[in-house]
């Protein structure tokens, strides 16, 4: 038997080896488990990516209601209700961010709807936002203008504002209302209720008449300040809007004038036979910067706003011009050709710590610090004259326009829009005021009665 | 050494048994189609629009019932005899990628902000609408060519690997489906809320929010924004508002699997514009 055992064992082993795979193959596969709750690891998180290139936000603006049609020096409250809505719509459209609809073509609303809009009816328009408002005249002769902004999809009120104005200031009430809507929807500071000073130009290029003029931000309420007997240049509003500083050329004399907007009077704060130009206010209104060529060297000077002895801030061998204060008043940006070509520099308000911040090809001129402080606008001269922006450290340079000659940027009071003037080529070329959104879109001309240059956008009216 | 008779007999039997065994094994191994009682399955997201690729039930019905149209009322009425078990409602063979109908632009938005108290009826409504839109056909297996074609088309799923009846979803698949579902709902209102300005593309708002069991918005737990600099700071408030608003308008979220509520009860979304 000792000999048989191995044979039987071999047979058993062979059988075992041969049959095991078969058994494994025909054995049932474990059934997949049924749906089980998911263990919450990792916690659910995802990214929702939207598109920056979108259409303008659609806003419905109806004629403002009035509780009782009342006659005022500026017209009846019913007429004013329509005109105010029209100004608001025009403001929002001009901002480039919104596509207003109305008040033309839209039904009038009742006073009750001002605070309880009939959303169901307006949603059919597909608009995202709804503006209602009212105009009421009181016994004292004042107008009360109320405006309300609603989110159409949520059916919720976003903001409401009320303004009491003299009837003649009804446009300001409309601008303030547009500002409230714009600020609420864009996040930006208001800017519609502001004014612009500029140089109105008439006549041929070799015998140009240049007059100082001011107007509202939408071009309304235009008026000339000077009569054109002397050449006016580079106006700037004081931070409190009470004064305008500008340079006047009469014969061989150059004068820096401060014009008092309230009284209509003006006085000389500096007079010289030296070429003097580009005055700028300090943010607190106490000082004025200007540039002057003296003894073959052009430098930046600071003078008290009431007049006095100028103090020189730069003393390099090059031409230093065009100082512009940072909003906090601690720094000044200017241009200098000390490197061989005009470039942009910044320095402390006392003239110390001068540092170059622009290093691109071509030349840089007319730097202007944004009222928001984050950017500096300039004219880039490289073939054409173009408007651009960069950070105060010289980074993130972007050019916003591309034309034959765009120059002299000035900021909207909220630092979102840049105004400049554009000159076309040739003897018959014109100078006109344009503006462009900081993102490089919405380039448009500001309508003026005559040609314009050297725009200066003042702060929001107090 | 010679074999005795007993050993010779034993060896002969062993050899014969080997030959038989070899023949049997050869027959088994050469069988072309081994049978699996419960074959493995593969689940795959069929399309982004599919909110939930729920594992379908393995149907006991013969192929004709799957290939044909839904049973008609006539077919569902049992013959007049005692019913031992209540007839089960017909389960869908494959849940279709059909969302609950979006409200029209004119619908009151408040309805969307308030969590829907009942979710199941909405699904039934959706299914009923789906059924109602189907063309009326003879419910019985009549051999009509149109029915066959419809059945073939329905079986020709784009996922070629899912030849076996799908079973349960994996955790990852459910996570992916919830992501698709919530992201698709939020993206529309997020895109519709305009924010422009310099460096807005650098902003990212992170919102943590809690949902109710029926997919409604319970509350927004936190809102944080990164990527803020001097140029885009004015837009931060509006950016956050738009993100919050997108969730409010998108809620309640349909088609979230209730059995996995613990997974999506607290959700985090990062909002950006590029």
XYZ file of C-alpha atoms in Angstrom:
736
model
C 0.000 0.000 0.000
C 2.863 2.261 0.546
C 3.337 2.324 -3.188
C -0.317 3.044 -3.965
C -0.697 5.973 -1.775
C 1.425 8.301 -3.917
C -0.454 7.353 -7.073
C -3.830 7.949 -5.475
C -2.532 11.171 -4.065
C -1.305 12.269 -7.470
C -4.664 11.434 -9.042
C -6.478 13.346 -6.328
C -4.154 16.271 -6.709
C -4.548 16.334 -10.487
C -8.301 16.175 -10.169
C -8.204 18.930 -7.624
C -6.088 21.200 -9.781
C -8.147 20.603 -12.878
C -11.509 21.042 -11.270
C -10.850 24.027 -9.042
C -10.831 26.698 -11.800
C -14.031 25.336 -13.199
C -15.661 25.562 -9.828
C -14.419 29.057 -9.470
C -15.775 30.031 -12.853
C -19.231 28.767 -12.260
C -19.421 30.094 -8.735
C -21.745 33.122 -8.562
C -20.027 36.484 -8.606
C -20.851 38.431 -5.475
C -23.757 40.667 -6.321
C -22.996 44.382 -6.419
C -24.136 46.071 -3.294
C -27.235 48.185 -3.386
C -27.093 51.995 -3.312
C -25.647 53.164 -0.057
C -25.368 56.625 1.436
C -22.235 58.404 0.356
C -19.716 59.136 3.028
C -19.342 62.923 3.101
C -15.618 62.966 2.391
C -14.412 65.175 0.881
C -17.053 67.838 1.518
C -18.844 68.872 -1.665
C -17.273 71.914 -3.295
C -17.231 73.157 -6.851
C -16.492 76.234 -8.934
C -19.140 78.175 -10.838
C -17.493 80.138 -13.634
C -19.377 83.028 -15.191
C -18.649 85.052 -18.273
C -17.221 88.567 -17.976
C -18.185 89.530 -21.514
C -21.857 90.091 -21.046
C -24.554 92.213 -22.459
C -25.477 95.431 -20.681
C -27.838 95.026 -17.783
C -31.371 95.844 -18.865
C -33.133 98.405 -16.660
C -36.765 99.510 -16.934
C -37.320 103.186 -16.047
C -40.880 104.428 -15.963
C -42.112 108.000 -15.860
C -42.057 109.166 -12.254
C -45.500 109.355 -10.730
C -46.889 112.446 -9.035
C -49.529 112.510 -6.311
C -51.002 115.740 -7.690
C -50.100 117.566 -10.875
C -48.673 120.856 -9.617
C -47.257 123.781 -11.568
C -43.671 124.762 -10.688
C -41.214 127.275 -12.245
C -39.617 124.312 -14.070
C -42.899 122.928 -15.372
C -45.632 120.755 -13.928
C -44.737 117.812 -11.741
C -46.162 115.517 -14.412
C -43.766 116.910 -17.031
C -40.874 116.824 -14.574
C -41.669 113.186 -13.788
C -41.084 112.287 -17.398
C -38.005 114.504 -17.809
C -36.358 113.141 -14.677
C -36.870 109.592 -15.917
C -35.347 110.588 -19.261
C -32.247 112.076 -17.607
C -31.788 108.957 -15.486
C -32.091 106.741 -18.543
C -29.580 108.875 -20.462
C -27.117 108.811 -17.552
C -27.274 105.044 -17.209
C -26.918 104.555 -20.936
C -23.892 106.842 -21.064
C -22.156 104.846 -18.344
C -21.859 102.007 -20.820
C -22.903 99.405 -18.265
C -26.672 99.515 -18.678
C -29.281 99.283 -21.375
C -32.159 101.391 -20.037
C -35.676 101.088 -21.441
C -38.185 103.882 -21.028
C -39.783 106.071 -20.128
C -40.929 106.269 -23.758
C -43.073 103.336 -24.721
C -43.841 102.293 -21.185
C -47.108 102.793 -19.356
C -47.381 105.345 -16.580
C -47.512 104.051 -13.028
C -49.690 105.056 -10.115
C -48.292 106.420 -6.845
C -49.106 103.128 -5.180
C -46.932 101.220 -7.625
C -43.874 103.276 -6.692
C -43.454 101.296 -3.492
C -45.354 98.171 -4.576
C -44.373 97.483 -8.186
C -46.439 95.183 -10.365
C -43.496 92.841 -10.966
C -45.537 90.261 -12.809
C -46.334 92.724 -15.558
C -42.797 94.080 -15.907
C -41.068 90.691 -15.904
C -42.335 90.096 -19.390
C -39.827 92.708 -20.574
C -36.933 90.471 -19.559
C -35.235 93.350 -17.736
C -33.135 92.633 -14.653
C -33.886 95.848 -12.772
C -36.818 98.225 -12.367
C -36.752 101.928 -11.495
C -39.824 103.711 -10.154
C -40.113 107.118 -8.564
C -42.268 110.112 -7.807
C -42.165 113.911 -7.977
C -44.040 115.998 -5.440
C -44.194 119.767 -5.017
C -44.659 121.113 -1.518
C -46.174 124.376 -0.387
C -42.733 125.916 0.162
C -42.053 125.607 -3.536
C -39.559 122.741 -3.255
C -39.586 119.514 -5.206
C -39.273 116.140 -3.505
C -37.984 113.471 -5.849
C -38.025 109.873 -4.676
C -36.491 107.032 -6.638
C -36.605 103.305 -6.031
C -34.571 100.492 -7.540
C -35.900 96.923 -7.583
C -34.422 93.538 -8.427
C -36.894 92.119 -10.894
C -36.098 88.412 -10.376
C -36.070 88.535 -6.593
C -38.891 91.073 -6.431
C -36.945 92.948 -3.793
C -36.043 96.592 -3.253
C -32.354 97.318 -3.750
C -32.211 100.967 -2.799
C -34.392 104.031 -2.311
C -33.406 107.680 -2.196
C -35.192 110.965 -1.746
C -33.977 114.443 -2.700
C -35.465 117.842 -1.933
C -34.388 120.441 -4.497
C -35.401 123.768 -5.928
C -37.412 123.234 -9.110
C -34.567 124.704 -11.178
C -32.246 121.966 -9.855
C -34.470 119.120 -11.002
C -31.661 117.802 -13.238
C -29.412 117.446 -10.209
C -32.092 115.390 -8.491
C -32.225 113.156 -11.570
C -28.427 112.794 -11.592
C -28.414 111.950 -7.890
C -31.048 109.322 -8.507
C -29.038 107.895 -11.414
C -25.966 107.907 -9.175
C -27.799 105.928 -6.508
C -28.886 103.341 -9.088
C -25.463 103.177 -10.714
C -23.655 102.785 -7.402
C -26.008 100.112 -6.177
C -25.727 98.029 -9.346
C -22.045 98.558 -10.162
C -20.410 98.904 -6.779
C -18.690 102.067 -8.012
C -18.852 105.467 -6.364
C -21.283 107.965 -7.923
C -20.210 110.391 -10.637
C -23.202 111.679 -12.632
C -23.818 114.663 -10.352
C -20.561 116.370 -11.225
C -19.243 119.084 -13.536
C -16.603 119.362 -16.184
C -14.417 122.355 -16.981
C -12.773 122.469 -20.382
C -11.324 124.786 -22.986
C -13.812 125.664 -25.704
C -12.011 126.241 -28.998
C -13.155 128.150 -32.043
C -11.441 129.545 -35.123
C -8.646 128.235 -37.363
C -5.727 126.348 -35.861
C -3.288 129.234 -36.280
C -5.634 131.781 -34.697
C -7.476 129.721 -32.151
C -9.787 131.339 -29.620
C -9.648 129.376 -26.370
C -12.218 130.059 -23.681
C -12.769 128.485 -20.309
C -16.191 126.778 -20.098
C -18.005 124.535 -17.643
C -20.923 122.141 -17.986
C -22.639 119.285 -16.186
C -21.251 115.779 -16.674
C -23.888 115.116 -19.335
C -23.146 118.355 -21.234
C -26.147 120.263 -19.896
C -26.008 123.721 -18.286
C -23.096 124.741 -20.475
C -21.634 128.203 -19.990
C -18.499 130.104 -20.925
C -16.404 131.592 -18.123
C -13.923 133.709 -20.090
C -14.555 135.776 -23.168
C -11.617 134.624 -25.282
C -9.549 137.818 -25.251
C -6.729 135.858 -23.654
C -5.892 132.208 -24.202
C -7.064 129.977 -21.371
C -5.447 126.577 -20.771
C -5.485 123.564 -18.462
C -8.347 124.322 -16.035
C -8.804 122.331 -12.844
C -11.698 122.381 -10.330
C -10.790 122.808 -6.691
C -11.750 119.802 -4.523
C -14.730 121.720 -3.090
C -15.908 122.991 -6.514
C -15.777 126.580 -5.358
C -12.832 127.574 -7.576
C -11.180 126.832 -10.886
C -7.475 127.310 -11.435
C -6.219 127.843 -14.980
C -3.403 129.429 -16.929
C -3.956 132.485 -19.079
C -1.658 133.774 -21.827
C -2.010 137.455 -22.705
C 0.827 138.839 -24.757
C 4.122 137.962 -23.095
C 2.610 137.574 -19.669
C 1.590 134.250 -18.230
C -0.817 134.271 -15.322
C -2.189 131.591 -13.038
C -5.785 132.546 -12.244
C -8.178 131.236 -9.644
C -11.787 131.759 -10.705
C -14.452 131.824 -8.004
C -17.453 129.904 -9.348
C -19.917 131.341 -6.835
C -19.115 135.035 -7.299
C -17.861 134.901 -10.879
C -14.729 136.851 -9.890
C -11.158 135.782 -10.443
C -7.733 136.775 -9.219
C -4.127 136.196 -10.148
C -2.147 133.982 -7.785
C 1.034 133.995 -9.850
C 2.271 136.024 -12.762
C 5.529 135.707 -14.672
C 7.150 136.187 -18.013
C 8.362 132.612 -17.745
C 6.378 129.882 -19.405
C 4.047 128.507 -16.750
C 1.581 125.660 -17.189
C -0.312 122.614 -15.855
C -1.634 123.829 -12.477
C -3.085 121.175 -10.140
C -4.786 121.414 -6.729
C -3.619 119.526 -3.694
C -6.402 117.249 -2.363
C -6.984 119.540 0.616
C -7.283 122.606 -1.623
C -4.497 124.497 0.217
C -1.814 124.320 -2.456
C -1.432 124.474 -6.201
C 1.291 122.747 -8.177
C 2.479 124.183 -11.473
C 5.401 123.864 -13.815
C 7.600 126.759 -14.869
C 10.554 127.198 -17.200
C 13.117 129.463 -15.529
C 16.756 130.007 -16.446
C 16.615 127.268 -19.059
C 15.320 124.657 -16.658
C 11.715 123.545 -16.205
C 10.704 122.371 -12.734
C 7.644 121.750 -10.596
C 6.677 124.359 -8.026
C 4.154 124.508 -5.217
C 2.356 127.693 -4.235
C -0.323 128.389 -1.594
C -3.800 128.537 -3.164
C -4.157 132.121 -1.954
C -0.922 133.104 -3.666
C 2.567 133.646 -2.303
C 6.087 132.539 -3.009
C 6.462 129.362 -5.046
C 8.610 126.585 -3.638
C 10.552 124.470 -6.123
C 10.064 120.700 -5.627
C 12.332 119.356 -8.377
C 15.820 120.548 -9.195
C 17.114 118.089 -11.796
C 18.694 119.141 -15.074
C 15.823 117.787 -17.151
C 12.365 119.128 -17.883
C 9.985 118.220 -15.040
C 6.336 119.018 -15.619
C 2.768 117.980 -14.895
C 2.651 117.184 -11.198
C -0.523 115.460 -9.946
C -1.191 114.618 -6.309
C -2.173 111.189 -5.022
C -5.623 111.317 -3.339
C -4.046 111.232 0.122
C -1.764 114.130 -0.760
C 1.451 112.328 0.200
C 2.831 111.638 -3.285
C 3.110 113.451 -6.601
C 3.362 111.891 -10.039
C 5.088 113.908 -12.788
C 6.928 113.534 -16.060
C 10.611 114.134 -16.621
C 13.020 113.747 -19.528
C 16.070 113.282 -17.300
C 16.603 109.826 -18.802
C 16.678 111.256 -22.332
C 12.977 110.889 -23.095
C 9.815 111.842 -21.237
C 8.992 109.204 -18.625
C 6.775 109.074 -15.529
C 8.166 109.475 -12.022
C 6.688 109.650 -8.529
C 8.032 111.544 -5.531
C 6.994 112.492 -2.046
C 4.925 115.645 -1.701
C 8.023 117.552 -0.550
C 9.998 116.513 -3.620
C 12.052 113.747 -2.009
C 12.400 110.103 -3.066
C 11.945 110.554 -6.798
C 11.549 107.244 -8.632
C 10.908 106.385 -12.240
C 7.888 104.096 -12.796
C 7.488 103.938 -16.612
C 9.957 102.009 -18.732
C 8.128 101.391 -22.001
C 9.253 102.511 -25.431
C 8.358 105.961 -26.728
C 7.423 108.766 -24.338
C 4.959 109.210 -21.496
C 3.260 112.506 -20.690
C 0.489 114.195 -18.639
C 0.240 111.695 -15.770
C -2.894 112.036 -13.640
C -3.437 110.171 -10.397
C -6.833 108.478 -10.068
C -9.090 109.857 -7.305
C -9.341 106.238 -6.166
C -5.569 106.053 -5.825
C -5.104 102.718 -7.531
C -4.026 103.866 -10.994
C -2.252 106.622 -12.896
C -3.526 107.701 -16.308
C -1.118 109.060 -18.906
C -0.594 109.864 -22.565
C 1.683 107.385 -24.308
C 3.506 108.863 -27.292
C 4.810 106.223 -29.632
C 3.777 107.156 -33.128
C 0.220 107.995 -32.124
C -0.843 109.605 -28.863
C -2.784 107.109 -26.784
C -4.399 107.121 -23.343
C -3.288 104.434 -20.897
C -3.201 103.520 -17.224
C -0.692 101.879 -14.904
C -0.387 101.251 -11.198
C 1.521 103.767 -9.053
C 4.428 101.328 -9.032
C 4.438 101.227 -12.826
C 2.881 97.799 -13.288
C -0.101 96.517 -15.277
C 0.179 99.119 -18.035
C -2.836 99.101 -20.363
C -3.599 101.356 -23.307
C -7.280 102.275 -23.579
C -7.487 104.218 -26.844
C -5.945 104.033 -30.282
C -6.266 107.139 -32.431
C -4.033 109.693 -34.086
C -3.836 112.022 -31.091
C -5.532 111.376 -27.743
C -4.097 113.297 -24.798
C -4.582 114.970 -21.408
C -6.536 112.371 -19.428
C -8.742 113.426 -16.508
C -10.551 111.074 -14.168
C -14.237 110.846 -13.372
C -14.707 111.466 -9.641
C -15.207 107.739 -9.038
C -12.044 106.717 -10.905
C -13.969 104.534 -13.320
C -14.092 106.694 -16.478
C -11.300 108.675 -18.144
C -11.967 111.789 -20.196
C -9.456 113.196 -22.691
C -9.428 115.181 -25.903
C -8.908 113.814 -29.369
C -7.429 115.845 -32.215
C -7.845 114.819 -35.805
C -5.158 115.249 -38.422
C -4.779 118.182 -40.829
C -5.306 121.914 -40.864
C -9.019 121.416 -40.502
C -8.545 118.864 -37.764
C -10.877 119.194 -34.789
C -10.381 118.804 -31.079
C -13.190 117.065 -29.249
C -13.747 115.658 -25.799
C -14.086 111.893 -25.463
C -14.401 109.483 -22.585
C -13.712 105.781 -22.149
C -14.460 103.232 -19.453
C -11.498 101.994 -17.453
C -12.005 98.541 -18.925
C -11.401 99.993 -22.407
C -15.014 99.854 -23.562
C -17.714 102.460 -24.135
C -15.582 105.014 -25.956
C -17.844 107.966 -26.788
C -17.713 111.662 -27.563
C -19.074 114.178 -25.110
C -21.213 116.646 -27.040
C -20.052 120.262 -26.680
C -21.335 123.372 -28.488
C -17.900 124.001 -30.020
C -14.628 122.092 -30.151
C -13.081 121.261 -26.803
C -9.739 120.408 -25.216
C -8.096 120.050 -21.789
C -11.106 118.574 -19.979
C -11.072 118.558 -16.199
C -13.619 116.436 -14.400
C -14.475 117.802 -10.995
C -15.548 115.843 -7.935
C -19.141 114.933 -7.160
C -21.071 118.056 -6.297
C -21.500 118.685 -2.567
C 9.171 -4.552 -10.584
C 5.999 -5.980 -11.994
C 2.489 -4.916 -11.258
C 0.235 -7.322 -9.613
C -3.305 -7.758 -10.872
C -4.857 -5.453 -8.386
C -2.455 -2.699 -9.147
C -2.860 -3.159 -12.872
C -6.633 -2.930 -12.529
C -6.361 0.178 -10.403
C -4.009 1.828 -12.826
C -6.292 1.039 -15.738
C -9.239 2.530 -13.913
C -7.203 5.623 -13.113
C -6.094 6.050 -16.702
C -9.651 5.617 -17.945
C -10.897 8.117 -15.405
C -8.261 10.610 -16.508
C -9.270 10.237 -20.116
C -12.939 10.832 -19.213
C -12.029 13.735 -16.998
C -9.866 15.271 -19.687
C -12.667 14.967 -22.206
C -15.124 16.584 -19.823
C -12.786 19.433 -19.031
C -12.015 19.995 -22.686
C -15.705 20.285 -23.377
C -16.220 22.720 -20.514
C -13.257 24.929 -21.272
C -14.073 25.152 -24.940
C -17.564 26.425 -24.166
C -17.684 29.827 -25.907
C -20.003 31.687 -23.551
C -19.614 31.020 -19.886
C -22.740 31.948 -18.042
C -22.743 34.569 -15.290
C -25.591 34.657 -12.921
C -24.983 38.235 -11.921
C -22.527 39.899 -14.268
C -20.601 42.986 -13.266
C -21.804 46.354 -14.352
C -20.388 49.723 -15.202
C -22.036 53.040 -14.430
C -21.127 56.054 -16.460
C -22.514 59.552 -16.641
C -24.355 59.571 -19.910
C -24.556 63.296 -20.326
C -23.947 66.414 -18.327
C -27.628 67.153 -18.395
C -28.363 63.935 -16.546
C -28.928 65.099 -13.025
C -28.964 61.642 -11.451
C -27.811 58.489 -13.166
C -29.745 56.407 -10.731
C -29.101 52.736 -10.842
C -32.072 51.157 -12.513
C -33.728 48.090 -11.211
C -33.112 44.878 -13.020
C -36.346 44.293 -14.744
C -38.069 40.967 -14.574
C -40.190 41.863 -17.525
C -39.502 40.189 -20.829
C -37.712 42.218 -23.435
C -40.917 42.976 -25.275
C -42.204 44.954 -22.315
C -39.028 47.026 -22.253
C -38.945 47.544 -25.943
C -42.542 48.565 -26.224
C -44.336 51.571 -24.912
C -45.562 52.039 -21.396
C -48.362 49.800 -20.438
C -51.727 51.282 -21.116
C -54.500 51.506 -18.613
C -56.059 48.566 -20.315
C -53.031 46.417 -19.750
C -52.690 47.513 -16.133
C -56.207 46.455 -15.241
C -55.882 42.945 -13.867
C -58.378 40.266 -14.713
C -61.235 40.017 -12.249
C -59.699 37.728 -9.748
C -58.542 38.174 -6.171
C -55.416 40.248 -6.005
C -52.880 38.730 -3.692
C -50.402 41.579 -3.951
C -51.049 45.136 -4.984
C -49.554 45.695 -8.404
C -46.279 47.556 -8.202
C -46.171 50.865 -9.987
C -44.176 50.509 -13.154
C -40.622 51.484 -12.464
C -38.716 53.284 -15.122
C -36.138 51.134 -16.760
C -33.756 54.058 -17.051
C -34.408 57.387 -15.498
C -34.326 59.934 -18.195
C -32.386 63.135 -18.074
C -35.439 65.248 -17.549
C -35.361 68.152 -15.184
C -38.265 69.627 -13.420
C -39.592 72.350 -15.677
C -38.062 75.726 -14.966
C -40.485 78.439 -14.053
C -41.172 80.939 -16.730
C -39.572 84.371 -16.370
C -42.914 85.699 -15.311
C -43.272 83.351 -12.373
C -43.040 84.933 -8.955
C -39.504 84.565 -7.679
C -40.550 84.272 -4.062
C -41.664 80.782 -4.809
C -38.112 79.833 -5.568
C -36.676 81.357 -2.447
C -39.034 79.515 -0.158
C -38.097 75.842 0.024
C -40.612 73.584 -1.610
C -42.394 71.681 1.120
C -43.032 68.572 -0.954
C -40.692 67.327 -3.555
C -42.152 64.013 -4.584
C -45.315 65.421 -6.162
C -43.187 67.621 -8.358
C -41.372 64.595 -9.665
C -44.630 62.836 -10.326
C -45.875 65.844 -12.156
C -42.757 65.823 -14.245
C -43.179 62.151 -15.023
C -46.811 62.641 -15.860
C -45.957 65.437 -18.200
C -43.380 63.231 -19.802
C -45.895 60.459 -20.284
C -48.514 62.825 -21.526
C -46.266 64.071 -24.273
C -45.588 60.634 -25.652
C -47.483 59.568 -28.741
C -50.301 57.155 -28.148
C -49.464 53.717 -29.417
C -50.896 50.286 -29.101
C -49.624 49.164 -25.727
C -49.671 45.491 -26.517
C -46.787 43.668 -28.138
C -48.205 43.721 -31.595
C -45.023 43.344 -33.540
C -45.476 46.781 -34.981
C -42.262 48.006 -36.515
C -42.449 51.447 -34.958
C -42.511 49.978 -31.478
C -39.562 47.796 -32.235
C -37.614 50.693 -33.607
C -38.367 52.742 -30.529
C -37.230 49.934 -28.314
C -34.030 49.438 -30.217
C -33.283 53.124 -30.087
C -33.865 53.201 -26.378
C -31.538 50.315 -25.817
C -28.823 51.770 -27.972
C -27.312 53.723 -25.146
C -24.298 55.852 -25.898
C -22.406 54.105 -23.156
C -21.275 51.015 -25.017
C -19.682 49.539 -21.939
C -22.926 49.446 -20.037
C -24.038 46.304 -21.776
C -24.957 44.705 -18.489
C -27.894 46.003 -16.460
C -26.570 48.824 -14.305
C -26.826 48.419 -10.607
C -25.809 50.745 -7.840
C -23.992 54.085 -8.251
C -20.609 54.581 -6.811
C -20.017 57.379 -4.333
C -17.959 59.232 -6.893
C -20.738 59.015 -9.466
C -23.262 60.467 -7.047
C -20.879 63.263 -6.192
C -20.406 64.023 -9.860
C -24.137 64.069 -10.464
C -24.832 66.474 -7.632
C -22.106 68.723 -8.932
C -23.614 68.732 -12.377
C -27.059 69.374 -10.982
C -26.212 72.303 -8.682
C -23.650 73.892 -10.985
C -26.047 73.944 -13.941
C -28.773 75.588 -11.868
C -26.553 78.289 -10.378
C -24.586 79.218 -13.477
C -27.526 80.926 -15.215
C -28.364 83.511 -12.551
C -24.645 83.974 -11.825
C -24.036 84.851 -15.456
C -27.071 87.132 -15.516
C -25.727 89.317 -12.715
C -23.220 91.666 -14.302
C -20.065 92.762 -12.515
C -17.473 94.705 -14.474
C -14.301 96.511 -13.648
C -10.553 96.223 -13.617
C -9.291 92.931 -12.142
C -12.775 91.569 -11.499
C -11.490 88.327 -13.023
C -9.206 87.951 -10.020
C -12.080 87.843 -7.515
C -13.378 84.572 -6.122
C -16.292 84.445 -3.716
C -16.730 81.284 -1.686
C -20.194 80.641 -0.275
C -21.028 77.853 2.145
C -24.752 77.174 2.319
C -27.066 74.591 3.847
C -29.916 72.898 2.055
C -33.109 71.379 3.321
C -33.937 67.751 2.629
C -36.053 68.742 -0.359
C -33.268 70.812 -1.890
C -34.441 74.225 -0.676
C -32.052 76.859 0.635
C -32.008 76.682 4.417
C -29.440 79.421 4.963
C -26.184 80.845 3.702
C -23.569 80.003 6.289
C -20.639 82.100 5.133
C -19.466 84.381 2.311
C -15.777 85.076 1.720
C -13.970 86.720 -1.167
C -10.329 86.407 -2.143
C -8.239 88.083 -4.836
C -9.144 91.607 -3.678
C -6.859 94.481 -4.689
C -7.134 98.286 -4.873
C -8.663 98.208 -8.337
C -11.386 95.599 -7.815
C -12.269 96.454 -4.212
C -15.306 98.568 -5.259
C -16.801 95.536 -6.982
C -16.447 93.101 -4.076
C -19.800 93.880 -2.496
C -21.678 93.523 -5.770
C -19.704 90.402 -6.646
C -20.748 88.765 -3.385
C -24.326 89.904 -3.809
C -24.522 88.348 -7.257
C -23.148 85.064 -5.947
C -25.631 85.004 -3.075
C -28.436 85.951 -5.428
C -27.538 83.154 -7.847
C -28.015 80.565 -5.113
C -31.268 82.154 -3.964
C -32.658 82.157 -7.489
C -31.466 78.641 -8.296
C -32.945 77.067 -5.165
C -34.758 74.781 -4.654
C -32.465 72.321 -6.364
C -34.317 69.479 -8.005
C -33.040 65.956 -8.527
C -30.765 65.751 -5.505
C -30.794 62.188 -4.171
C -32.531 62.318 -0.825
C -30.820 59.161 0.383
C -27.533 61.100 0.220
C -28.818 64.166 2.044
C -26.005 63.976 4.559
C -23.576 64.441 1.692
C -25.084 67.556 0.110
C -26.705 69.107 3.163
C -23.807 71.568 3.424
C -22.421 72.711 0.111
C -19.615 75.036 -0.949
C -19.535 76.988 -4.198
C -16.668 79.093 -5.518
C -17.910 81.877 -7.809
C -15.670 83.490 -10.411
C -15.991 85.369 -13.678
C -13.500 84.846 -16.473
